[in-house]
PDB file of C-alpha atoms and ligand atoms in Angstrom:
ATOM      1  CA  UNK A   4       0.227  18.799  18.662  1.00  0.00           C
ATOM      2  CA  UNK A   5      -2.970  20.373  17.583  1.00  0.00           C
ATOM      3  CA  UNK A   6      -1.554  21.952  14.407  1.00  0.00           C
ATOM      4  CA  UNK A   7       0.222  18.957  13.609  1.00  0.00           C
ATOM      5  CA  UNK A   8      -2.916  17.246  13.593  1.00  0.00           C
ATOM      6  CA  UNK A   9      -4.520  20.098  11.438  1.00  0.00           C
ATOM      7  CA  UNK A  10      -1.763  19.917   8.904  1.00  0.00           C
ATOM      8  CA  UNK A  11      -1.904  16.291   8.398  1.00  0.00           C
ATOM      9  CA  UNK A  12      -5.378  16.101   7.726  1.00  0.00           C
ATOM     10  CA  UNK A  13      -5.114  19.048   5.488  1.00  0.00           C
ATOM     11  CA  UNK A  14      -2.461  16.988   3.577  1.00  0.00           C
ATOM     12  CA  UNK A  15      -4.713  13.863   3.644  1.00  0.00           C
ATOM     13  CA  UNK A  16      -7.685  15.556   2.524  1.00  0.00           C
ATOM     14  CA  UNK A  17      -5.872  17.290  -0.374  1.00  0.00           C
ATOM     15  CA  UNK A  18      -4.082  14.108  -1.398  1.00  0.00           C
ATOM     16  CA  UNK A  19      -7.363  12.240  -1.380  1.00  0.00           C
ATOM     17  CA  UNK A  20      -9.039  14.901  -3.545  1.00  0.00           C
ATOM     18  CA  UNK A  21      -6.114  15.054  -6.157  1.00  0.00           C
ATOM     19  CA  UNK A  22      -6.235  11.149  -6.460  1.00  0.00           C
ATOM     20  CA  UNK A  23      -9.932  10.982  -6.531  1.00  0.00           C
ATOM     21  CA  UNK A  24      -9.746  13.225  -9.464  1.00  0.00           C
ATOM     22  CA  UNK A  25      -6.812  11.504 -11.419  1.00  0.00           C
ATOM     23  CA  UNK A  26      -8.880   8.211 -10.776  1.00  0.00           C
ATOM     24  CA  UNK A  27     -11.789   9.459 -12.464  1.00  0.00           C
ATOM     25  CA  UNK A  28     -10.004  11.290 -14.971  1.00  0.00           C
ATOM     26  CA  UNK A  29      -7.915   8.447 -16.291  1.00  0.00           C
ATOM     27  CA  UNK A  30      -8.619   5.148 -14.274  1.00  0.00           C
ATOM     28  CA  UNK A  31      -5.933   2.228 -14.852  1.00  0.00           C
ATOM     29  CA  UNK A  32      -8.355  -0.464 -14.229  1.00  0.00           C
ATOM     30  CA  UNK A  33     -12.041  -0.651 -13.336  1.00  0.00           C
ATOM     31  CA  UNK A  34     -12.621  -0.433  -9.609  1.00  0.00           C
ATOM     32  CA  UNK A  35     -15.469  -0.891  -6.982  1.00  0.00           C
ATOM     33  CA  UNK A  36     -14.085   1.399  -4.027  1.00  0.00           C
ATOM     34  CA  UNK A  37     -17.037   0.976  -1.965  1.00  0.00           C
ATOM     35  CA  UNK A  38     -16.622  -2.440  -1.768  1.00  0.00           C
ATOM     36  CA  UNK A  39     -13.881  -2.323   0.359  1.00  0.00           C
ATOM     37  CA  UNK A  40     -13.833   1.269   2.301  1.00  0.00           C
ATOM     38  CA  UNK A  41     -14.828   0.036   5.454  1.00  0.00           C
ATOM     39  CA  UNK A  42     -11.868  -2.504   5.929  1.00  0.00           C
ATOM     40  CA  UNK A  43      -9.660   0.405   4.575  1.00  0.00           C
ATOM     41  CA  UNK A  44     -11.016   2.921   6.630  1.00  0.00           C
ATOM     42  CA  UNK A  45      -9.810   0.697   9.658  1.00  0.00           C
ATOM     43  CA  UNK A  46      -6.604   0.085   8.617  1.00  0.00           C
ATOM     44  CA  UNK A  47      -5.805   3.568   7.795  1.00  0.00           C
ATOM     45  CA  UNK A  48      -6.950   4.659  11.520  1.00  0.00           C
ATOM     46  CA  UNK A  49      -4.708   2.200  12.998  1.00  0.00           C
ATOM     47  CA  UNK A  50      -1.844   2.965  11.085  1.00  0.00           C
ATOM     48  CA  UNK A  51      -2.030   6.677  12.089  1.00  0.00           C
ATOM     49  CA  UNK A  52      -2.634   5.869  15.685  1.00  0.00           C
ATOM     50  CA  UNK A  53       0.421   3.537  15.711  1.00  0.00           C
ATOM     51  CA  UNK A  54       3.001   5.822  13.967  1.00  0.00           C
ATOM     52  CA  UNK A  55       2.042   8.759  16.288  1.00  0.00           C
ATOM     53  CA  UNK A  56       1.954   6.501  19.475  1.00  0.00           C
ATOM     54  CA  UNK A  57       5.465   5.050  18.611  1.00  0.00           C
ATOM     55  CA  UNK A  58       6.968   8.648  17.948  1.00  0.00           C
ATOM     56  CA  UNK A  59       5.642   9.671  21.089  1.00  0.00           C
ATOM     57  CA  UNK A  60       6.934   6.748  22.879  1.00  0.00           C
ATOM     58  CA  UNK A  61      10.460   6.758  21.363  1.00  0.00           C
ATOM     59  CA  UNK A  62      11.247  10.368  21.247  1.00  0.00           C
ATOM     60  CA  UNK A  63      11.612  10.724  25.070  1.00  0.00           C
ATOM     61  CA  UNK A  64      13.338   7.335  25.695  1.00  0.00           C
ATOM     62  CA  UNK A  65      15.908   8.462  23.291  1.00  0.00           C
ATOM     63  CA  UNK A  66      16.439  12.121  24.770  1.00  0.00           C
ATOM     64  CA  UNK A  67      17.161  10.765  27.826  1.00  0.00           C
ATOM     65  CA  UNK A  68      18.982   7.475  27.112  1.00  0.00           C
ATOM     66  CA  UNK A  69      21.211   8.009  24.283  1.00  0.00           C
ATOM     67  CA  UNK A  70      24.830   8.327  25.247  1.00  0.00           C
ATOM     68  CA  UNK A  71      26.788  11.369  25.055  1.00  0.00           C
ATOM     69  CA  UNK A  72      29.622   9.408  22.629  1.00  0.00           C
ATOM     70  CA  UNK A  73      26.578   8.720  20.095  1.00  0.00           C
ATOM     71  CA  UNK A  74      24.898  12.266  20.502  1.00  0.00           C
ATOM     72  CA  UNK A  75      28.489  13.644  19.489  1.00  0.00           C
ATOM     73  CA  UNK A  76      29.209  11.264  16.598  1.00  0.00           C
ATOM     74  CA  UNK A  77      25.706  12.198  15.081  1.00  0.00           C
ATOM     75  CA  UNK A  78      26.126  15.929  16.031  1.00  0.00           C
ATOM     76  CA  UNK A  79      27.532  16.313  12.152  1.00  0.00           C
ATOM     77  CA  UNK A  80      24.110  14.877  10.592  1.00  0.00           C
ATOM     78  CA  UNK A  81      22.060  16.618  13.216  1.00  0.00           C
ATOM     79  CA  UNK A  82      23.469  19.899  12.231  1.00  0.00           C
ATOM     80  CA  UNK A  83      22.716  19.771   8.797  1.00  0.00           C
ATOM     81  CA  UNK A  84      19.811  22.109   7.376  1.00  0.00           C
ATOM     82  CA  UNK A  85      16.163  20.583   7.583  1.00  0.00           C
ATOM     83  CA  UNK A  86      15.757  19.873   4.152  1.00  0.00           C
ATOM     84  CA  UNK A  87      19.000  17.672   3.943  1.00  0.00           C
ATOM     85  CA  UNK A  88      18.096  15.838   6.986  1.00  0.00           C
ATOM     86  CA  UNK A  89      14.460  15.397   5.643  1.00  0.00           C
ATOM     87  CA  UNK A  90      15.684  14.014   2.285  1.00  0.00           C
ATOM     88  CA  UNK A  91      18.363  11.720   4.187  1.00  0.00           C
ATOM     89  CA  UNK A  92      15.830  10.320   6.269  1.00  0.00           C
ATOM     90  CA  UNK A  93      13.484   9.655   3.288  1.00  0.00           C
ATOM     91  CA  UNK A  94      16.585   7.999   1.278  1.00  0.00           C
ATOM     92  CA  UNK A  95      17.511   5.597   4.417  1.00  0.00           C
ATOM     93  CA  UNK A  96      14.385   4.670   5.593  1.00  0.00           C
ATOM     94  CA  UNK A  97      13.627   3.576   2.042  1.00  0.00           C
ATOM     95  CA  UNK A  98      16.491   1.497   2.042  1.00  0.00           C
ATOM     96  CA  UNK A  99      15.587  -0.124   5.356  1.00  0.00           C
ATOM     97  CA  UNK A 100      11.997  -0.618   4.191  1.00  0.00           C
ATOM     98  CA  UNK A 101      13.090  -2.216   0.875  1.00  0.00           C
ATOM     99  CA  UNK A 102      14.907  -5.130   2.897  1.00  0.00           C
ATOM    100  CA  UNK A 103      12.130  -5.236   5.517  1.00  0.00           C
ATOM    101  CA  UNK A 104       9.734  -5.764   2.704  1.00  0.00           C
ATOM    102  CA  UNK A 105      12.096  -8.546   0.866  1.00  0.00           C
ATOM    103  CA  UNK A 106      12.231 -10.215   4.194  1.00  0.00           C
ATOM    104  CA  UNK A 107       8.547 -10.184   4.160  1.00  0.00           C
ATOM    105  CA  UNK A 108       8.670 -12.012   0.901  1.00  0.00           C
ATOM    106  CA  UNK A 109      11.250 -14.434   1.717  1.00  0.00           C
ATOM    107  CA  UNK A 110      10.550 -16.079   4.743  1.00  0.00           C
ATOM    108  CA  UNK A 111       7.003 -17.614   6.071  1.00  0.00           C
ATOM    109  CA  UNK A 112       6.772 -15.907   9.365  1.00  0.00           C
ATOM    110  CA  UNK A 113       7.711 -12.373   8.013  1.00  0.00           C
ATOM    111  CA  UNK A 114       5.003 -13.131   5.105  1.00  0.00           C
ATOM    112  CA  UNK A 115       2.113 -13.509   7.648  1.00  0.00           C
ATOM    113  CA  UNK A 116       2.892  -9.801   8.658  1.00  0.00           C
ATOM    114  CA  UNK A 117       2.517  -8.693   5.004  1.00  0.00           C
ATOM    115  CA  UNK A 118      -0.157 -10.815   3.558  1.00  0.00           C
ATOM    116  CA  UNK A 119      -2.957  -8.561   4.415  1.00  0.00           C
ATOM    117  CA  UNK A 120      -1.650  -5.855   2.203  1.00  0.00           C
ATOM    118  CA  UNK A 121      -1.395  -8.586  -0.665  1.00  0.00           C
ATOM    119  CA  UNK A 122      -5.086  -9.342  -0.103  1.00  0.00           C
ATOM    120  CA  UNK A 123      -5.976  -6.269  -2.144  1.00  0.00           C
ATOM    121  CA  UNK A 124      -7.611  -7.127  -5.293  1.00  0.00           C
ATOM    122  CA  UNK A 125      -8.548  -3.488  -6.594  1.00  0.00           C
ATOM    123  CA  UNK A 126      -5.858  -1.253  -6.074  1.00  0.00           C
ATOM    124  CA  UNK A 127      -7.210   2.371  -5.698  1.00  0.00           C
ATOM    125  CA  UNK A 128      -5.592   5.732  -3.814  1.00  0.00           C
ATOM    126  CA  UNK A 129      -6.811   4.393  -0.248  1.00  0.00           C
ATOM    127  CA  UNK A 130      -6.090   0.795  -0.514  1.00  0.00           C
ATOM    128  CA  UNK A 131      -2.547   1.205   0.355  1.00  0.00           C
ATOM    129  CA  UNK A 132      -3.204   1.553   3.837  1.00  0.00           C
ATOM    130  CA  UNK A 133      -4.434  -1.747   4.168  1.00  0.00           C
ATOM    131  CA  UNK A 134      -1.869  -3.141   6.488  1.00  0.00           C
ATOM    132  CA  UNK A 135      -1.625  -5.791   9.279  1.00  0.00           C
ATOM    133  CA  UNK A 136      -0.714  -4.545  13.165  1.00  0.00           C
ATOM    134  CA  UNK A 137       2.708  -5.927  12.898  1.00  0.00           C
ATOM    135  CA  UNK A 138       3.113  -4.927   9.392  1.00  0.00           C
ATOM    136  CA  UNK A 139       2.555  -0.910  10.603  1.00  0.00           C
ATOM    137  CA  UNK A 140       4.592  -1.792  13.734  1.00  0.00           C
ATOM    138  CA  UNK A 141       7.610  -2.935  11.939  1.00  0.00           C
ATOM    139  CA  UNK A 142       7.566  -0.336   9.167  1.00  0.00           C
ATOM    140  CA  UNK A 143       7.104   2.488  11.802  1.00  0.00           C
ATOM    141  CA  UNK A 144      10.305   1.628  13.532  1.00  0.00           C
ATOM    142  CA  UNK A 145      12.671   2.657  10.537  1.00  0.00           C
ATOM    143  CA  UNK A 146      10.340   5.833   9.791  1.00  0.00           C
ATOM    144  CA  UNK A 147      10.273   7.086  13.445  1.00  0.00           C
ATOM    145  CA  UNK A 148      13.994   5.967  14.526  1.00  0.00           C
ATOM    146  CA  UNK A 149      15.747   7.424  11.551  1.00  0.00           C
ATOM    147  CA  UNK A 150      14.474  10.822  12.151  1.00  0.00           C
ATOM    148  CA  UNK A 151      14.234  10.743  15.764  1.00  0.00           C
ATOM    149  CA  UNK A 152      17.386   8.760  16.618  1.00  0.00           C
ATOM    150  CA  UNK A 153      19.776   9.241  13.915  1.00  0.00           C
ATOM    151  CA  UNK A 154      18.929  13.132  12.906  1.00  0.00           C
ATOM    152  CA  UNK A 155      17.762  14.069  16.209  1.00  0.00           C
ATOM    153  CA  UNK A 156      14.776  15.850  14.214  1.00  0.00           C
ATOM    154  CA  UNK A 157      11.973  17.601  16.330  1.00  0.00           C
ATOM    155  CA  UNK A 158       8.228  17.004  16.157  1.00  0.00           C
ATOM    156  CA  UNK A 159       7.623  19.091  13.065  1.00  0.00           C
ATOM    157  CA  UNK A 160      10.622  17.858  10.994  1.00  0.00           C
ATOM    158  CA  UNK A 161       9.220  14.152  11.654  1.00  0.00           C
ATOM    159  CA  UNK A 162       5.780  15.315  10.661  1.00  0.00           C
ATOM    160  CA  UNK A 163       6.984  16.385   7.494  1.00  0.00           C
ATOM    161  CA  UNK A 164       8.772  13.169   7.122  1.00  0.00           C
ATOM    162  CA  UNK A 165       5.580  11.061   8.135  1.00  0.00           C
ATOM    163  CA  UNK A 166       3.640  13.557   5.337  1.00  0.00           C
ATOM    164  CA  UNK A 167       6.134  12.440   2.666  1.00  0.00           C
ATOM    165  CA  UNK A 168       5.401   9.054   3.610  1.00  0.00           C
ATOM    166  CA  UNK A 169       1.893   9.425   3.351  1.00  0.00           C
ATOM    167  CA  UNK A 170       2.200  10.887  -0.438  1.00  0.00           C
ATOM    168  CA  UNK A 171       4.075   7.940  -1.541  1.00  0.00           C
ATOM    169  CA  UNK A 172       1.575   5.713  -0.124  1.00  0.00           C
ATOM    170  CA  UNK A 173      -1.157   7.430  -2.079  1.00  0.00           C
ATOM    171  CA  UNK A 174       1.015   7.945  -5.047  1.00  0.00           C
ATOM    172  CA  UNK A 175       2.141   4.079  -5.448  1.00  0.00           C
ATOM    173  CA  UNK A 176      -1.429   2.798  -5.056  1.00  0.00           C
ATOM    174  CA  UNK A 177      -3.424   5.181  -7.188  1.00  0.00           C
ATOM    175  CA  UNK A 178      -5.548   3.720  -9.824  1.00  0.00           C
ATOM    176  CA  UNK A 179      -4.589   6.450 -12.308  1.00  0.00           C
ATOM    177  CA  UNK A 180      -3.408   5.346 -15.997  1.00  0.00           C
ATOM    178  CA  UNK A 181      -0.208   7.567 -16.482  1.00  0.00           C
ATOM    179  CA  UNK A 182       3.214   6.548 -18.100  1.00  0.00           C
ATOM    180  CA  UNK A 183       6.038   8.773 -16.787  1.00  0.00           C
ATOM    181  CA  UNK A 184       8.550   7.278 -19.215  1.00  0.00           C
ATOM    182  CA  UNK A 185      11.842   6.479 -17.798  1.00  0.00           C
ATOM    183  CA  UNK A 186      11.183   8.053 -14.341  1.00  0.00           C
ATOM    184  CA  UNK A 187      10.337   4.435 -12.958  1.00  0.00           C
ATOM    185  CA  UNK A 188      13.967   3.575 -13.068  1.00  0.00           C
ATOM    186  CA  UNK A 189      14.346   5.829 -10.437  1.00  0.00           C
ATOM    187  CA  UNK A 190      11.043   6.241  -8.791  1.00  0.00           C
ATOM    188  CA  UNK A 191       8.356   3.941  -7.868  1.00  0.00           C
ATOM    189  CA  UNK A 192       5.160   4.768 -10.080  1.00  0.00           C
ATOM    190  CA  UNK A 193       1.526   3.373  -9.933  1.00  0.00           C
ATOM    191  CA  UNK A 194       2.325   1.106 -12.600  1.00  0.00           C
ATOM    192  CA  UNK A 195       5.326  -0.262 -11.154  1.00  0.00           C
ATOM    193  CA  UNK A 196       3.917  -1.098  -7.698  1.00  0.00           C
ATOM    194  CA  UNK A 197       0.862  -2.714  -9.396  1.00  0.00           C
ATOM    195  CA  UNK A 198       3.128  -5.252 -10.760  1.00  0.00           C
ATOM    196  CA  UNK A 199       4.223  -5.878  -7.132  1.00  0.00           C
ATOM    197  CA  UNK A 200       0.656  -6.511  -6.237  1.00  0.00           C
ATOM    198  CA  UNK A 201       0.149  -9.192  -9.363  1.00  0.00           C
ATOM    199  CA  UNK A 202      -1.116 -12.840  -8.391  1.00  0.00           C
ATOM    200  CA  UNK A 203       2.168 -14.843  -8.186  1.00  0.00           C
ATOM    201  CA  UNK A 204       3.609 -16.899  -5.510  1.00  0.00           C
ATOM    202  CA  UNK A 205       4.590 -14.115  -3.046  1.00  0.00           C
ATOM    203  CA  UNK A 206       5.528 -11.671  -5.762  1.00  0.00           C
ATOM    204  CA  UNK A 207       9.543 -11.080  -5.356  1.00  0.00           C
ATOM    205  CA  UNK A 208      10.084  -8.040  -8.036  1.00  0.00           C
ATOM    206  CA  UNK A 209       9.198  -4.257  -7.585  1.00  0.00           C
ATOM    207  CA  UNK A 210       9.539  -4.342  -3.799  1.00  0.00           C
ATOM    208  CA  UNK A 211      10.988  -0.900  -3.362  1.00  0.00           C
ATOM    209  CA  UNK A 212       8.733   1.462  -1.491  1.00  0.00           C
ATOM    210  CA  UNK A 213       9.684   4.961  -2.992  1.00  0.00           C
ATOM    211  CA  UNK A 214      13.111   4.623  -5.009  1.00  0.00           C
ATOM    212  CA  UNK A 215      13.107   1.764  -7.730  1.00  0.00           C
ATOM    213  CA  UNK A 216      16.837   1.783  -7.850  1.00  0.00           C
ATOM    214  CA  UNK A 217      16.980  -0.455  -4.908  1.00  0.00           C
ATOM    215  CA  UNK A 218      15.063  -2.921  -7.115  1.00  0.00           C
ATOM    216  CA  UNK A 219      17.710  -2.377 -10.027  1.00  0.00           C
ATOM    217  CA  UNK A 220      20.785  -2.632  -7.471  1.00  0.00           C
ATOM    218  CA  UNK A 221      19.452  -5.825  -5.864  1.00  0.00           C
ATOM    219  CA  UNK A 222      18.151  -7.603  -8.815  1.00  0.00           C
ATOM    220  CA  UNK A 223      14.539  -7.547  -7.995  1.00  0.00           C
ATOM    221  CA  UNK A 224      13.467  -5.189 -10.896  1.00  0.00           C
ATOM    222  CA  UNK A 225      10.955  -5.906 -13.482  1.00  0.00           C
ATOM    223  CA  UNK A 226       9.944  -3.243 -16.308  1.00  0.00           C
ATOM    224  CA  UNK A 227       5.833  -2.450 -15.454  1.00  0.00           C
ATOM    225  CA  UNK A 228       5.436  -2.172 -19.461  1.00  0.00           C
ATOM    226  CA  UNK A 229       6.284  -5.751 -19.856  1.00  0.00           C
ATOM    227  CA  UNK A 230       3.568  -6.926 -17.557  1.00  0.00           C
ATOM    228  CA  UNK A 231      -0.295  -6.614 -19.036  1.00  0.00           C
ATOM    229  CA  UNK A 232      -2.241  -3.896 -17.279  1.00  0.00           C
ATOM    230  CA  UNK A 233      -5.120  -6.419 -16.187  1.00  0.00           C
ATOM    231  CA  UNK A 234      -2.990  -8.887 -14.633  1.00  0.00           C
ATOM    232  CA  UNK A 235      -5.065 -10.348 -11.646  1.00  0.00           C
ATOM    233  CA  UNK A 236      -4.120  -8.423  -8.308  1.00  0.00           C
ATOM    234  CA  UNK A 237      -4.108 -10.286  -4.722  1.00  0.00           C
ATOM    235  CA  UNK A 238      -2.939 -13.433  -3.348  1.00  0.00           C
ATOM    236  CA  UNK A 239      -4.659 -15.893  -5.615  1.00  0.00           C
ATOM    237  CA  UNK A 240      -7.339 -17.448  -3.332  1.00  0.00           C
ATOM    238  CA  UNK A 241     -10.566 -16.463  -1.349  1.00  0.00           C
ATOM    239  CA  UNK A 242      -9.811 -15.408   2.015  1.00  0.00           C
ATOM    240  CA  UNK A 243     -12.114 -17.517   4.480  1.00  0.00           C
ATOM    241  CA  UNK A 244     -13.653 -15.225   6.968  1.00  0.00           C
ATOM    242  CA  UNK A 245     -12.204 -16.546   9.947  1.00  0.00           C
ATOM    243  CA  UNK A 246      -8.611 -15.735   8.716  1.00  0.00           C
ATOM    244  CA  UNK A 247      -9.351 -12.215   8.484  1.00  0.00           C
ATOM    245  CA  UNK A 248      -8.331 -11.517  12.513  1.00  0.00           C
ATOM    246  CA  UNK A 249      -5.324 -13.516  12.062  1.00  0.00           C
ATOM    247  CA  UNK A 250      -4.259 -11.648   9.050  1.00  0.00           C
ATOM    248  CA  UNK A 251      -5.145  -8.217  10.668  1.00  0.00           C
ATOM    249  CA  UNK A 252      -2.694  -8.943  13.406  1.00  0.00           C
ATOM    250  CA  UNK A 253      -0.169 -10.504  11.075  1.00  0.00           C
ATOM    251  CA  UNK A 254       0.510 -13.588  12.667  1.00  0.00           C
TER     252      UNK A 254
HETATM  253 ZN1  LIG B 324       4.921  -7.007  -0.875  1.00  0.00          ZN
HETATM  254 ZN1  LIG B 325       1.322  -1.967  -2.000  1.00  0.00          ZN
END
């Protein structure tokens, strides 16, 4: 457990340093990070704690109660090499998250779990961790259940998946001016995800967390080159202080 914490912290610090350098080298937009640092620090700590708690709670329950028939049916998948299982877990979890995200932008009750994330008006590497309690909870279910339930991964492999998720979270929110050409037809890029944070009525476009192919397959794709860089971000209205606790909870 201690080595897991050490490696997670190392990955996080390395990503923070790289992102900070990229943002200082070629920022996409002017951002005042210090204005939001307390909110973002709290949201981040909360998200990490929740992920690890669900993992710790779920793994022993699954190990104790999974029927033998299910275990036998899944043994082929579970026998795959580690790198294949990690790749599979990332793709399947991303597909599930696309549909969860889409639901959040479709129904009022689900939107309330997600509105806090869209309150971000200045995107930078740390801002993506601003998620409500219910948002973190719901997103953690596929991120933990798929590696543990479906693929029978151990703590180390699950931790790698978690680290990959962290890289993606940094990557899609980083305030870095970069054009990776046609890569955004397959992968989400910072420009690509910024379009999703634009002020519109519950932006229904560019919903994919990692692979933009979901947006292309299911009709929610927008070419980021067609959206002006300085398009305002956020929910388009000031957030009253008294609404913050409710938005943090996601209700
Ligand atoms: Zn969204
Ligand atoms: Zn985002």
